[in-house]
Short mmCIF file of N, CA, C and O in Angstrom, two decimals:
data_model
loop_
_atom_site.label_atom_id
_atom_site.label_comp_id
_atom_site.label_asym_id
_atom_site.label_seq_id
_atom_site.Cartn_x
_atom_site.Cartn_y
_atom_site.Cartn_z
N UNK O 1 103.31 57.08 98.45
CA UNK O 1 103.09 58.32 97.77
C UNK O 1 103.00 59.45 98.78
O UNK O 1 102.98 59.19 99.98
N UNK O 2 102.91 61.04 98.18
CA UNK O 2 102.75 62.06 99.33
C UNK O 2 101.31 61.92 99.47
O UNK O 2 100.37 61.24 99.05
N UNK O 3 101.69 63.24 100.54
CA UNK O 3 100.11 63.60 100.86
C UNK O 3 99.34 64.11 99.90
O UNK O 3 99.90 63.70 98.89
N UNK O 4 98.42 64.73 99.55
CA UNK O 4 97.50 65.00 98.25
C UNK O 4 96.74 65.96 98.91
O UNK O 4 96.44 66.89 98.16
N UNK O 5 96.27 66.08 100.20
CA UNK O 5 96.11 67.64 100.36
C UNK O 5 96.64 68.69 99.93
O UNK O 5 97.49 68.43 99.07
N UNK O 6 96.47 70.42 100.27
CA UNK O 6 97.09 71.64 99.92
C UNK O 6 97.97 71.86 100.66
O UNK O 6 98.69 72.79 100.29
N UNK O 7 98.36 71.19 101.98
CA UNK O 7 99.54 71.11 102.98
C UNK O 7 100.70 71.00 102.04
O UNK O 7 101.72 71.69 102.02
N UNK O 8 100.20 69.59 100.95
CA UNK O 8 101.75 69.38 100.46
C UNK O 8 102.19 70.41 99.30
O UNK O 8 103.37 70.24 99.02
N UNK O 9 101.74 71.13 98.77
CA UNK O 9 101.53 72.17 97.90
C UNK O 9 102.92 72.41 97.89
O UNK O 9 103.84 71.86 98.48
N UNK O 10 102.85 73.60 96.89
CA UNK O 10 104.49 74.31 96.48
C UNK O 10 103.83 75.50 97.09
O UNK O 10 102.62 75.67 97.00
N UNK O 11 104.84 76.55 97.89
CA UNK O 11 104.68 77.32 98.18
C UNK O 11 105.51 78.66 97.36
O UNK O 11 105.58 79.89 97.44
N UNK O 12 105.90 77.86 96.78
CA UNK O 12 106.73 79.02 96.09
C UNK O 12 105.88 80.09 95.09
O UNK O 12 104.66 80.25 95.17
N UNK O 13 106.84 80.84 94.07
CA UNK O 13 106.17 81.40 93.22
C UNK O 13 105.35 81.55 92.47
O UNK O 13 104.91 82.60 92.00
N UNK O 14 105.07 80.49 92.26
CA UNK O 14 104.05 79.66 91.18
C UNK O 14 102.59 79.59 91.72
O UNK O 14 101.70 79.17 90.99
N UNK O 15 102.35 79.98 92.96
CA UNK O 15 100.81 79.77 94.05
C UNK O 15 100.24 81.17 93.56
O UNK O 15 100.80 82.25 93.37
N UNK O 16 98.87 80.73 93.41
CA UNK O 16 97.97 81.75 92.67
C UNK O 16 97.69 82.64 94.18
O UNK O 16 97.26 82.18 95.23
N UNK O 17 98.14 84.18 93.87
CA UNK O 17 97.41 85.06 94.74
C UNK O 17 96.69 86.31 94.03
O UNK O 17 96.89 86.88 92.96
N UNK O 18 95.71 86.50 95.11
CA UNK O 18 95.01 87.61 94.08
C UNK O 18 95.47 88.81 94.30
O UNK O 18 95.79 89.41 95.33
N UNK O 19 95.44 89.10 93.02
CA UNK O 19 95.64 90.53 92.57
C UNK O 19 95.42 91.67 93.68
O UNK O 19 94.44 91.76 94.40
N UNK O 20 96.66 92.59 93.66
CA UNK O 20 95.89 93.58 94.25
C UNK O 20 97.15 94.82 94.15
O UNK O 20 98.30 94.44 93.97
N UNK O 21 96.92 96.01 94.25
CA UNK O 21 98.03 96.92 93.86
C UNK O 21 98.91 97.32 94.83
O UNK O 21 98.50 97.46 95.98
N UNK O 22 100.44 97.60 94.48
CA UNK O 22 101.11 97.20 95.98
C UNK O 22 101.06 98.16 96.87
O UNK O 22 101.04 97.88 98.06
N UNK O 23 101.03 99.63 96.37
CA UNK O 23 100.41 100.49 96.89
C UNK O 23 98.77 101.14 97.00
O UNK O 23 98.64 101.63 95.88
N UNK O 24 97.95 101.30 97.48
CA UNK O 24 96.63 100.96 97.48
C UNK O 24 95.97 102.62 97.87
O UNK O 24 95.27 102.96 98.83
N UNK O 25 96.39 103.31 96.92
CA UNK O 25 95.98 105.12 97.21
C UNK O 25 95.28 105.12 95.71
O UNK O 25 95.57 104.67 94.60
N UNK O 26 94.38 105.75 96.22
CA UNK O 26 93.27 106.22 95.05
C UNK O 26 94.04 107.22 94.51
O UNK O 26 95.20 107.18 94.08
N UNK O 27 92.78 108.71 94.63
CA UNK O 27 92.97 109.75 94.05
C UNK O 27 94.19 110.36 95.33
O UNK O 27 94.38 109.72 96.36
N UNK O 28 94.69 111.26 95.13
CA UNK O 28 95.34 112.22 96.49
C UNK O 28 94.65 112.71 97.51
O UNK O 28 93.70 113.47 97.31
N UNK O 29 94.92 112.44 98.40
CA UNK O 29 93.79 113.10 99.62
C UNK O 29 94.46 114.37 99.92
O UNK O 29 95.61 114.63 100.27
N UNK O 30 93.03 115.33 99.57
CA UNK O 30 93.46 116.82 100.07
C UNK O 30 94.32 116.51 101.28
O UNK O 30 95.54 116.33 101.22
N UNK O 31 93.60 116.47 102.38
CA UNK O 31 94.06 116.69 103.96
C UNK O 31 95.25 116.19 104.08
O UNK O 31 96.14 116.85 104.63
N UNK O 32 95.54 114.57 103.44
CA UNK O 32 97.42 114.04 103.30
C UNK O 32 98.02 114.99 103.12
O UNK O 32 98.98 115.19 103.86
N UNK O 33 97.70 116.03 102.00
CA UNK O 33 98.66 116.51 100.86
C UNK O 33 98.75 117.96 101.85
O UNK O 33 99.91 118.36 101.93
N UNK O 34 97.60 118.94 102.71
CA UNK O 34 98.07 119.82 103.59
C UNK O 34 98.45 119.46 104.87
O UNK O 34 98.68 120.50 105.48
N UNK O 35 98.63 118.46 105.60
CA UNK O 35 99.56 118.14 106.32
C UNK O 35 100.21 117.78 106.47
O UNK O 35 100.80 117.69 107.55
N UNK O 36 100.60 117.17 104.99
CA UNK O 36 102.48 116.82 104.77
C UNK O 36 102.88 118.78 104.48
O UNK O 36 103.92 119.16 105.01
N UNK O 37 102.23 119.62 103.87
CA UNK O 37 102.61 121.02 103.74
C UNK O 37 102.42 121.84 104.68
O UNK O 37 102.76 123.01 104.56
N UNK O 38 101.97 121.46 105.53
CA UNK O 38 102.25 122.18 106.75
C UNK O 38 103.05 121.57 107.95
O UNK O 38 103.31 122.25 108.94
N UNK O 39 103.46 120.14 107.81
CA UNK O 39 104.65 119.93 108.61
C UNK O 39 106.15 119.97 108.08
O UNK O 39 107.14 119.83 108.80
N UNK O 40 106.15 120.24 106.46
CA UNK O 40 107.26 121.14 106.03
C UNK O 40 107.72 122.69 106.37
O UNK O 40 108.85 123.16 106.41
N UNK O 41 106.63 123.21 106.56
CA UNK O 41 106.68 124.59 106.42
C UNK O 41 106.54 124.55 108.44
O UNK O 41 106.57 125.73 108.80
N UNK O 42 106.46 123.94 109.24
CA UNK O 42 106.69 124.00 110.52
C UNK O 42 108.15 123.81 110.54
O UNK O 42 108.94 124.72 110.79
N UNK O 43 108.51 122.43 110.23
CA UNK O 43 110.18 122.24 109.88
C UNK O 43 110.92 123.44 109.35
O UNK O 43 111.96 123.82 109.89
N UNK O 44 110.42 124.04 108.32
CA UNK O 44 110.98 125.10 108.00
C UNK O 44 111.37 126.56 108.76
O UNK O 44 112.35 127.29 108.58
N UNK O 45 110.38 126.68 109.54
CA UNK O 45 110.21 127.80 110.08
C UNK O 45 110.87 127.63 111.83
O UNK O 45 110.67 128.50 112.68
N UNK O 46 111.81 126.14 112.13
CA UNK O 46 111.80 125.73 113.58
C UNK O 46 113.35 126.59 113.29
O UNK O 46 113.79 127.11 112.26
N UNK O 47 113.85 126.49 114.54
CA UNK O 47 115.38 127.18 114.29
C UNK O 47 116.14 125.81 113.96
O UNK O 47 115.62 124.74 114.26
N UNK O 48 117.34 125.90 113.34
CA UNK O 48 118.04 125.08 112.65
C UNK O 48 119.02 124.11 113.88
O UNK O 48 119.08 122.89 113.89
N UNK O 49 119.92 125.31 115.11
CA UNK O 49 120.16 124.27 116.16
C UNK O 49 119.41 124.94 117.38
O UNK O 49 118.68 125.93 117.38
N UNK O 50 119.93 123.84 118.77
CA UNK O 50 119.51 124.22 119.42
C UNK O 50 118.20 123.63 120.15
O UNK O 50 117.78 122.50 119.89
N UNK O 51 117.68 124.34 120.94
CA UNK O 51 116.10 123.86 121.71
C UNK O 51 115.28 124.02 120.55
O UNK O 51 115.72 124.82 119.73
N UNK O 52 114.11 123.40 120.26
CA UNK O 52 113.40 123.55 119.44
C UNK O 52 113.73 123.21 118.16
O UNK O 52 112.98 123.55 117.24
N UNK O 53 114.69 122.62 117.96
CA UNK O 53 115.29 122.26 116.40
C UNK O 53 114.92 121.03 116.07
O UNK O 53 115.25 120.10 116.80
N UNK O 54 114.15 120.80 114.88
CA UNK O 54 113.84 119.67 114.67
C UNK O 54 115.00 118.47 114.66
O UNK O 54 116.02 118.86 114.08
N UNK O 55 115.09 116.83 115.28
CA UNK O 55 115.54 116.00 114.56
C UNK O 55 115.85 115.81 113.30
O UNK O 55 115.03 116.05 112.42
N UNK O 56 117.37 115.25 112.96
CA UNK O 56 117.43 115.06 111.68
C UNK O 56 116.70 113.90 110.93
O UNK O 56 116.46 113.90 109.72
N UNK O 57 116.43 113.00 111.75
CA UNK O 57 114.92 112.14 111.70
C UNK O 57 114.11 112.43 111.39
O UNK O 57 113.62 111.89 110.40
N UNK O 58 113.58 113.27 111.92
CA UNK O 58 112.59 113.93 111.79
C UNK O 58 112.55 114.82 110.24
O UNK O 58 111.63 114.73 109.44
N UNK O 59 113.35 115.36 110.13
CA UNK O 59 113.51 115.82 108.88
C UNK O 59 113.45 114.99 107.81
O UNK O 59 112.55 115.21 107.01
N UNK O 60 114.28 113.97 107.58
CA UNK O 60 114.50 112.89 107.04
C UNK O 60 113.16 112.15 106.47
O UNK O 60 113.13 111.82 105.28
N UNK O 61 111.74 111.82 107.54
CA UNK O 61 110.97 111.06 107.70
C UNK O 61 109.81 112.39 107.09
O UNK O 61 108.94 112.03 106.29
N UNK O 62 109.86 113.63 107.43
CA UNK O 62 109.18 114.35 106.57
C UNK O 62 109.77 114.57 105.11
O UNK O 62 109.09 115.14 104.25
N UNK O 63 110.91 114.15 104.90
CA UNK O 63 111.15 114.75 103.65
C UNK O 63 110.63 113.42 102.66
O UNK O 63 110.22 113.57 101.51
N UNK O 64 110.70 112.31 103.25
CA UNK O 64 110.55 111.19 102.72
C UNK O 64 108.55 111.02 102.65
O UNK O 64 108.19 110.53 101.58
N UNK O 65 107.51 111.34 103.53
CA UNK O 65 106.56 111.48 103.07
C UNK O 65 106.01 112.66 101.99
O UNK O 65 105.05 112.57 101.23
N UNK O 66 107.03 113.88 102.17
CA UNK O 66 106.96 114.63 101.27
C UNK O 66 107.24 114.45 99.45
O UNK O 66 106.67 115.08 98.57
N UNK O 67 108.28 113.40 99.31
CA UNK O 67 108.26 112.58 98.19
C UNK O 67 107.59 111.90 97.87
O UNK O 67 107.43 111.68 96.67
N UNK O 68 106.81 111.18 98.99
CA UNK O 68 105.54 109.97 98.33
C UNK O 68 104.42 110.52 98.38
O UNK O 68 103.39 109.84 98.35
N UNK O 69 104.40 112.28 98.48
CA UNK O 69 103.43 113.02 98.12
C UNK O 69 103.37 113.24 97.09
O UNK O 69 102.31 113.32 96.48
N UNK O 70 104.36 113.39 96.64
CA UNK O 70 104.58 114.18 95.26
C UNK O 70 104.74 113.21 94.39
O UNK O 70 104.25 113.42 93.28
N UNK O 71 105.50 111.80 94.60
CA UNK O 71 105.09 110.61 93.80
C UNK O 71 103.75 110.27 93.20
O UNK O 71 103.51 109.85 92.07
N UNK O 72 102.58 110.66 94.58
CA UNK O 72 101.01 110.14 94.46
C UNK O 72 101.01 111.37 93.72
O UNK O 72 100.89 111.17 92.51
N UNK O 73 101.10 112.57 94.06
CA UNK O 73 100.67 113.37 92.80
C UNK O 73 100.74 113.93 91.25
O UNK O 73 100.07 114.67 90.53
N UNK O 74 102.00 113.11 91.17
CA UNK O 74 102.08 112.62 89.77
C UNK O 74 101.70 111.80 89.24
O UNK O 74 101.58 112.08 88.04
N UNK O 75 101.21 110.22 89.66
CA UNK O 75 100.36 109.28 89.44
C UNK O 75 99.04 109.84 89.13
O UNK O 75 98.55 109.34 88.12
N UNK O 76 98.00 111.12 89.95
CA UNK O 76 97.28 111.54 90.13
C UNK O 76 96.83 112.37 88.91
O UNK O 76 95.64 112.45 88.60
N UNK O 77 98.28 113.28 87.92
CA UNK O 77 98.23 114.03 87.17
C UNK O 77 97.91 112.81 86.14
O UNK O 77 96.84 112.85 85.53
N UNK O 78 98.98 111.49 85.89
CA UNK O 78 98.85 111.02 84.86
C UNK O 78 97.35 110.35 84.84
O UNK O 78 96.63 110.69 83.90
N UNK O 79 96.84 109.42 85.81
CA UNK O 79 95.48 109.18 85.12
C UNK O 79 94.50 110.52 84.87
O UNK O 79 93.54 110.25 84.14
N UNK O 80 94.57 112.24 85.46
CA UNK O 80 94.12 112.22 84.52
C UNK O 80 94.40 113.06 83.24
O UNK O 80 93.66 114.00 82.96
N UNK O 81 95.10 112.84 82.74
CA UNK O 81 95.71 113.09 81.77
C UNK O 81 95.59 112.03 80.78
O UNK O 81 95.88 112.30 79.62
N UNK O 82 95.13 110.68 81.15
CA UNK O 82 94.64 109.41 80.43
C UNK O 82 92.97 109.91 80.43
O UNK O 82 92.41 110.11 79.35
N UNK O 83 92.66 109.99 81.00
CA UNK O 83 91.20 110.16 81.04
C UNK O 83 90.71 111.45 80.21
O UNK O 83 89.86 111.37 79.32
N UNK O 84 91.37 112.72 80.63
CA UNK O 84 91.07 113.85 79.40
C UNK O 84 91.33 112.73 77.63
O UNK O 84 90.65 112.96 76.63
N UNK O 85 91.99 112.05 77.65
CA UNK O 85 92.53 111.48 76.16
C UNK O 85 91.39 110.81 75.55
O UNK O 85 90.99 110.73 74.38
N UNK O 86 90.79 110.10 77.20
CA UNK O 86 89.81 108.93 76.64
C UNK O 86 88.61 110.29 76.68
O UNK O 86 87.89 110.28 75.68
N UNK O 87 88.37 111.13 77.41
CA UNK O 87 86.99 111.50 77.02
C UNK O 87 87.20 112.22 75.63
O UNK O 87 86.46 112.01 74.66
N UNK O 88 88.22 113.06 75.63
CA UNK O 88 88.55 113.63 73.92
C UNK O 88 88.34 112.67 72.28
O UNK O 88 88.08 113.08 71.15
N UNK O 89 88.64 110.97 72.93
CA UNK O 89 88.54 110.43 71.54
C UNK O 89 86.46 110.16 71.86
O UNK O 89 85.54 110.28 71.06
N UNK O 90 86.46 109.96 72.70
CA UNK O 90 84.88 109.45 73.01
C UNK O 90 83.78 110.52 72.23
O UNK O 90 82.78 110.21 71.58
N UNK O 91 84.37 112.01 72.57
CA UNK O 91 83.69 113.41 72.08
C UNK O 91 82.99 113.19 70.55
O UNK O 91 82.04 113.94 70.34
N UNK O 92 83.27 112.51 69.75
CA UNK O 92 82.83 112.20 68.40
C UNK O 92 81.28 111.54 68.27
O UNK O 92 80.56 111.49 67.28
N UNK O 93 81.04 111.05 69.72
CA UNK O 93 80.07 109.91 69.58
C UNK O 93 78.83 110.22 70.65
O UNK O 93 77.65 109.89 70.59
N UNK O 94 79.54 110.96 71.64
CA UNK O 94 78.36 110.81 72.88
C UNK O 94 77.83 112.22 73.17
O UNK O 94 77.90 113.10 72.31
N UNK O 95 77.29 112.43 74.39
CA UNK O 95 76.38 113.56 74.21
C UNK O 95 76.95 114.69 74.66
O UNK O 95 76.81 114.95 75.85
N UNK O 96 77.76 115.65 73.75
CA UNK O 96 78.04 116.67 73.96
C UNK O 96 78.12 117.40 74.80
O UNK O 96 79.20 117.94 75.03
N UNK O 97 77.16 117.63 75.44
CA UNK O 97 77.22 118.57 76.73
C UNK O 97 77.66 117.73 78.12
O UNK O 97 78.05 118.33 79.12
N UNK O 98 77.58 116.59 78.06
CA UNK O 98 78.25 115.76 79.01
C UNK O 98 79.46 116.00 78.90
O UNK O 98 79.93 116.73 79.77
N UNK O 99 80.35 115.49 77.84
CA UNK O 99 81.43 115.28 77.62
C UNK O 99 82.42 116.80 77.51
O UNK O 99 83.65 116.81 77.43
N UNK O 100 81.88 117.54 77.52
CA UNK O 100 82.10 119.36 77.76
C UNK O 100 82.23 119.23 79.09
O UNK O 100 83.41 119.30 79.46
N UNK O 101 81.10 119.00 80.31
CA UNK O 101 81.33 119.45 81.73
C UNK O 101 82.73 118.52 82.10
O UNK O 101 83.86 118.91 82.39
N UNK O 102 82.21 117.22 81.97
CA UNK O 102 83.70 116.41 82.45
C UNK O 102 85.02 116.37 81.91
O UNK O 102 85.96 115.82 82.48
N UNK O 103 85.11 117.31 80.16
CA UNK O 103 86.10 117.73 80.26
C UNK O 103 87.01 119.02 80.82
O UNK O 103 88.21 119.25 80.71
N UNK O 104 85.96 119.75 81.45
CA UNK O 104 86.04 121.02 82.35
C UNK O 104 86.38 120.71 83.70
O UNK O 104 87.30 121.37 84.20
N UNK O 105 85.78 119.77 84.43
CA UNK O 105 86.12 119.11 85.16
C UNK O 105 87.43 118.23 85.36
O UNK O 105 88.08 117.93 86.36
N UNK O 106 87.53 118.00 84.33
CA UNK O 106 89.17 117.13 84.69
C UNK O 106 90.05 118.12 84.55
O UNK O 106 90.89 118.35 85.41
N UNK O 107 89.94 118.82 83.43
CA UNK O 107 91.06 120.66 83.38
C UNK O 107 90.96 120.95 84.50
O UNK O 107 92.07 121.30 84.90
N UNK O 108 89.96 121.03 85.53
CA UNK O 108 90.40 121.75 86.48
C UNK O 108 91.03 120.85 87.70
O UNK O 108 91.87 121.45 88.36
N UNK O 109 90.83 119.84 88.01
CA UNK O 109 91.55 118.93 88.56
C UNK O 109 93.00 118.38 88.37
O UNK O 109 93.72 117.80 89.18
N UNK O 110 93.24 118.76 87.02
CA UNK O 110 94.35 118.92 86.66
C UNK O 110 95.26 119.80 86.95
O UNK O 110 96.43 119.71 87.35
N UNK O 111 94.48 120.76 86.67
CA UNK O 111 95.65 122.85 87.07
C UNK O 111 95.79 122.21 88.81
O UNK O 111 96.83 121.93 89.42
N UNK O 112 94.61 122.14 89.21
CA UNK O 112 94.73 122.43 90.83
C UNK O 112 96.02 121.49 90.99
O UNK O 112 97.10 121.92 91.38
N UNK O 113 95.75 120.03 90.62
CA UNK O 113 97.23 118.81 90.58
C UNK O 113 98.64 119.52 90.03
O UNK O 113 99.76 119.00 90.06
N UNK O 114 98.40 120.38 89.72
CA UNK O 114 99.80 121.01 88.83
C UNK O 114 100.08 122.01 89.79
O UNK O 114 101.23 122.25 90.14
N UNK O 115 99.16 122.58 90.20
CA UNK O 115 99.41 123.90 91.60
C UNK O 115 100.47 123.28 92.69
O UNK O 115 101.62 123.56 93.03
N UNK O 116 99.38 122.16 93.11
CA UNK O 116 99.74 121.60 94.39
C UNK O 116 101.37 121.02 94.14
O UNK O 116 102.33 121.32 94.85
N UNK O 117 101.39 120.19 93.04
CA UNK O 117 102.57 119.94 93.42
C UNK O 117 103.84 121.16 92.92
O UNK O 117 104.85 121.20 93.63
N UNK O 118 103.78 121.79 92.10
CA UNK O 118 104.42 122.71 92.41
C UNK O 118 105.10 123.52 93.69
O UNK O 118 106.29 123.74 93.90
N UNK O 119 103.73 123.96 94.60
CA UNK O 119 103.93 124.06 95.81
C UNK O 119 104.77 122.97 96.74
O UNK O 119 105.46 123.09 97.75
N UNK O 120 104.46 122.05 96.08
CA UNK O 120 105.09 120.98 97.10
C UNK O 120 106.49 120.70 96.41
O UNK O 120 107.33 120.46 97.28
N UNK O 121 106.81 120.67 95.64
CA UNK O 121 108.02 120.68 94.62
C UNK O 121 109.01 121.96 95.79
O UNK O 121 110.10 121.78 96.33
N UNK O 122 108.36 122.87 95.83
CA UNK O 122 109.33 124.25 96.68
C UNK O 122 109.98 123.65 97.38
O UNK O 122 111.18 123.38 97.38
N UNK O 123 108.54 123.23 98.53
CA UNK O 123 108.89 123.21 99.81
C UNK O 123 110.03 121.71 100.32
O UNK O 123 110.79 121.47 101.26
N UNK O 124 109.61 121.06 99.17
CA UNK O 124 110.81 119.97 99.20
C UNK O 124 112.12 120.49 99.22
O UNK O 124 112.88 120.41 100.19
N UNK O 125 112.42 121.09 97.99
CA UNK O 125 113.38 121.95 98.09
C UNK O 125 114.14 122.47 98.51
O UNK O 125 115.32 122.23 98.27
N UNK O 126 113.65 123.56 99.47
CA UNK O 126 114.00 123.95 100.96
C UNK O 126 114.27 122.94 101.96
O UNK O 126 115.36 122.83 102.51
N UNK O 127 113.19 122.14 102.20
CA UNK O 127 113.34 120.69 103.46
C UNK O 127 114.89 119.96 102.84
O UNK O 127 115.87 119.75 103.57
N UNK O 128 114.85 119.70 101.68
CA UNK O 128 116.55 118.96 101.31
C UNK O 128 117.46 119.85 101.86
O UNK O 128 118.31 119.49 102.67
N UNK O 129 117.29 121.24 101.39
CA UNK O 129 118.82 121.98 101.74
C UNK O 129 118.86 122.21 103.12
O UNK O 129 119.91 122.51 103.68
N UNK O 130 117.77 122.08 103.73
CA UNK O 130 117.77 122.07 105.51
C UNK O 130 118.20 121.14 106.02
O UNK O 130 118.88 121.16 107.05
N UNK O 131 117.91 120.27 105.44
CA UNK O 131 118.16 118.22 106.02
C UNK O 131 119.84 118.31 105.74
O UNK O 131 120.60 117.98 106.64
N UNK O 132 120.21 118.64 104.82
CA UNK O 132 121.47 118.29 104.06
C UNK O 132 122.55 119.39 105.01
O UNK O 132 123.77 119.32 105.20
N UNK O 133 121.62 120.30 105.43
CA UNK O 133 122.70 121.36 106.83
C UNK O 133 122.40 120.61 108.02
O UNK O 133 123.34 120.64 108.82
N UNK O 134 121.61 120.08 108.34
CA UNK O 134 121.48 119.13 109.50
C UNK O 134 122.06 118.13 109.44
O UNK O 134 122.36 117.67 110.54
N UNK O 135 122.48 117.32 108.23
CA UNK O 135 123.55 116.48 108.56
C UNK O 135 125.14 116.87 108.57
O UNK O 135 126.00 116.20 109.15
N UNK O 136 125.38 118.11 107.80
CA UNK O 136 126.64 118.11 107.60
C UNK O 136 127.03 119.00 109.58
O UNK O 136 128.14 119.36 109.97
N UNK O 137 125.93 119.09 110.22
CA UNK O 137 126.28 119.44 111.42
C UNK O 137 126.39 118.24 112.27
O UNK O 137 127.29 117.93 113.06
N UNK O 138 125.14 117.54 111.92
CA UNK O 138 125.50 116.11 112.82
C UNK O 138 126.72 115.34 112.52
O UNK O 138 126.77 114.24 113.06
N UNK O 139 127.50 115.60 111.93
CA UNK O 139 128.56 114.89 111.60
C UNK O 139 129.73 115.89 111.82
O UNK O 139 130.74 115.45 111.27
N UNK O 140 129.90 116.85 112.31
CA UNK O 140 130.75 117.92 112.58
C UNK O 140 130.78 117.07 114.02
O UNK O 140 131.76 116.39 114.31
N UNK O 141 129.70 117.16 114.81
CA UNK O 141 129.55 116.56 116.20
C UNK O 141 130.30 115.20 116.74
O UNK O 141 130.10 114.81 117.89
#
């Protein structure tokens, strides 16, 4: 017969692992979210060729954290946008003036989430049509 230890085990798909989310970001972190916007707006403001011109790498690799900014901050809008829902059906039952501040509280966490990425929505914007002249030069070369 085999062995009967966990050596001889299946390793395949079927092996219990625990849970866990594949990306592992809470809420948005202010400070992520202004220094991915201020190394756009540095990119932006560098000269296009030349000394001092950013990498198209470089561009590339900011434009790409600049999307998984704006990815997390849409994740960010939708829970709470689940959570205004759940405290709105809850409002029928619990104590009023609670359920008033924290729905004031999530409105405003919300606008500010709607600001930010807006702002960041621009500046993407701009970083593509910069990236997209930085390659059609690197390839002139």
């Amino acid at each position: 017969m085999g062995r009967s230890d966990p050596e001889d085990g299946t390793r395949g798909p079927y092996r219990a692992l625990p849970a866990r989310p594949i990306i592992d970001r809470g809420a948005v972190n202010a400070a992520d979210e202004t220094t991915v916007l201020e190394e756009i707006r540095e990119l932006l403001s560098a000269p296009a060729e030349g000394a001092g011109a950013p990498t198209l790498a470089r561009l590339e690799d900011t434009l790409t954290e600049g999307y998984a900014q704006a990815l997390a901050l849409e994740a960010e809008r939708i829970r709470l946008e689940r959570r205004l829902g759940e405290v709105a059906r809850e409002a029928g039952g619990g104590d009023p003036s609670g359920l008033s501040a924290e729905l004031a509280a999530l409105a405003g966490r919300l606008t500010s989430a709607d600001g930010e990425l807006a702002r960041l929505r621009t500046l993407l914007g701009s970083l593509y049509e910069r990236t997209r002249m930085q390659r059609r030069l690197a390839a002139q070369n």
